[in-house]
Amino acid sequence: MVTLGDAVAVLEGWYPPVTAESWDRVGLVVGDRRRPVTKVLCTVDVTWPVVEQAIATGADLVVAHHPLLLRGTHQVTADEPKGAMVLRLAEHRIGLWAGHTNADIASGGVGEALAHAIGLQDLSPMEERPSPGLDNLVTFVPPDRLDELVAALTAAGAGRVGSYDSCHFVAPGTGAFRPLEGAHPYVGTVGQLEHVEEVRLEMVLPRARRRTVIAALLAAHPYETPAWHVVETAAEPADTGLGRVGTLPAELALAAFGQQVADALPATSGGVRIGGDPDRPVRRVAVLAGAGDSLLDRARALGVDCYVTSDLRHHPAGEFLEWSHLDPARPALVDISHWAAEWTWLPVLATRLAEHFGPAVGVQVSEIVTDPWTGRFDHRVG
C-alpha cells in the first residue's frame, strides 16, 4: 500500500522544499500522511472545478504547482473560496501537495519541461541555484539494533538519495568506553573500560532536517549517550536553477518560432505574442515559466536570440525592445500564457509518478484549463 506520506516523500525527494524561495509555501497543505493513495490528480492551480474533478474521479491526492495558501492565513472557513476548498478536500479525505519554486528550478521540473516542449536541446539553467549540500550523519550502534535505528532515521528524513530511500552505509568495528559514576550504560559496568562490537552507520540527510533527524537518533538509539557527528558535504553541481537556456535543432525566423511555440502549448485565449522583427533568426533561446520580467537583463547578458516567458508588462517589454536599434543582438521576446507554460510540467510529473509507483497508483493530468482568461476579441474592420 502506498500512503500519502510515501507519495510526499517521493515528491519532496524530486523537488525538495528547502530549495523553494523563502517567501514560498510549498509541501503538504491538506491530508493525513497515514491515508492510502491509489489515485493522483495533477494540476497547475487548485480551483473549484479541479476540486470537484478530484472528488468525481476518486483522487486521494491533488498535486498542484501553485500553492493554494501562498499568503498567510489565520482561519479556514467556508465563507471564502480558499477555505471552502480546503474544507471540501478534507471532507473527502483528499490530500493536497504543492510544488512551486522548488519545482521551477529542479532537474525534471517546470523550466526543463517547458524548454523540452518547445523543442530546445542542450539545456542549462538561466540562473543557477545549486542544491544545498547534504549532511552526512555518522553514528555507532550495536548490530542487533541497526535496523531499528535505520528505520527511525529514515522516517525522520534521512537516507533519501533521488528516487531511493533507506540509503545507508554500514561497516563493522569495535567501540570502547568507560561508564562513569551516575551513568546507566546499555552495555558494560560503571568504572570499567568496555570494548563492544558495533557497526558504523552513515546516512545522508537534507541540512534543513538536521534537528529532526538528530532528535530521532537520540530517541531511537539504545545508548544513553550515543556517539555521533555530522559532516557537511559540498553543494552539488548546478543542474538546477531558474529557467533554462537551450538551442533549436535548426535556425528559425522569429515568426516561425512563435508559431512552433504556440503549437507546442495548450491553447489559451491569450495565445502567443512575439516582440521583435518577425524575420529575425532564432537558434539559441532562454525560457522562464511564469512571470519573467525579473530576468530580462539576464536573458540579454546570456546572449540568446530570444527569450520566452509569461506576464511581460508593457513598459518593461517596450523599454527592453527599444534598445534593439542600438543593440541588434538584444533578444526578441515571446510572451506566452502563464498557465500554459507551467502546464507543460504536468505530463512530465505524471509520467515520473506512474513509473515510480507502477500499477499501485493511477495518475491523471487534469484537462481543466485554469488560465483566468476565457475569451479574446480582435478588432473587426468595418
CSV table of C-alpha atoms in Angstrom, one decimal, residues 323-331:
chain,number,residue,atom,x,y,z
A,323,TRP,CA,17.3,49.2,-27.4
A,324,SER,CA,17.3,46.9,-30.4
A,325,HIS,CA,18.3,49.5,-32.9
A,326,LEU,CA,21.4,50.3,-30.8
A,327,ASP,CA,21.9,46.7,-29.8
A,328,PRO,CA,20.8,44.4,-32.6
A,329,ALA,CA,21.9,41.3,-30.7
A,330,ARG,CA,19.4,42.0,-28.0
A,331,PRO,CA,16.9,39.1,-27.7
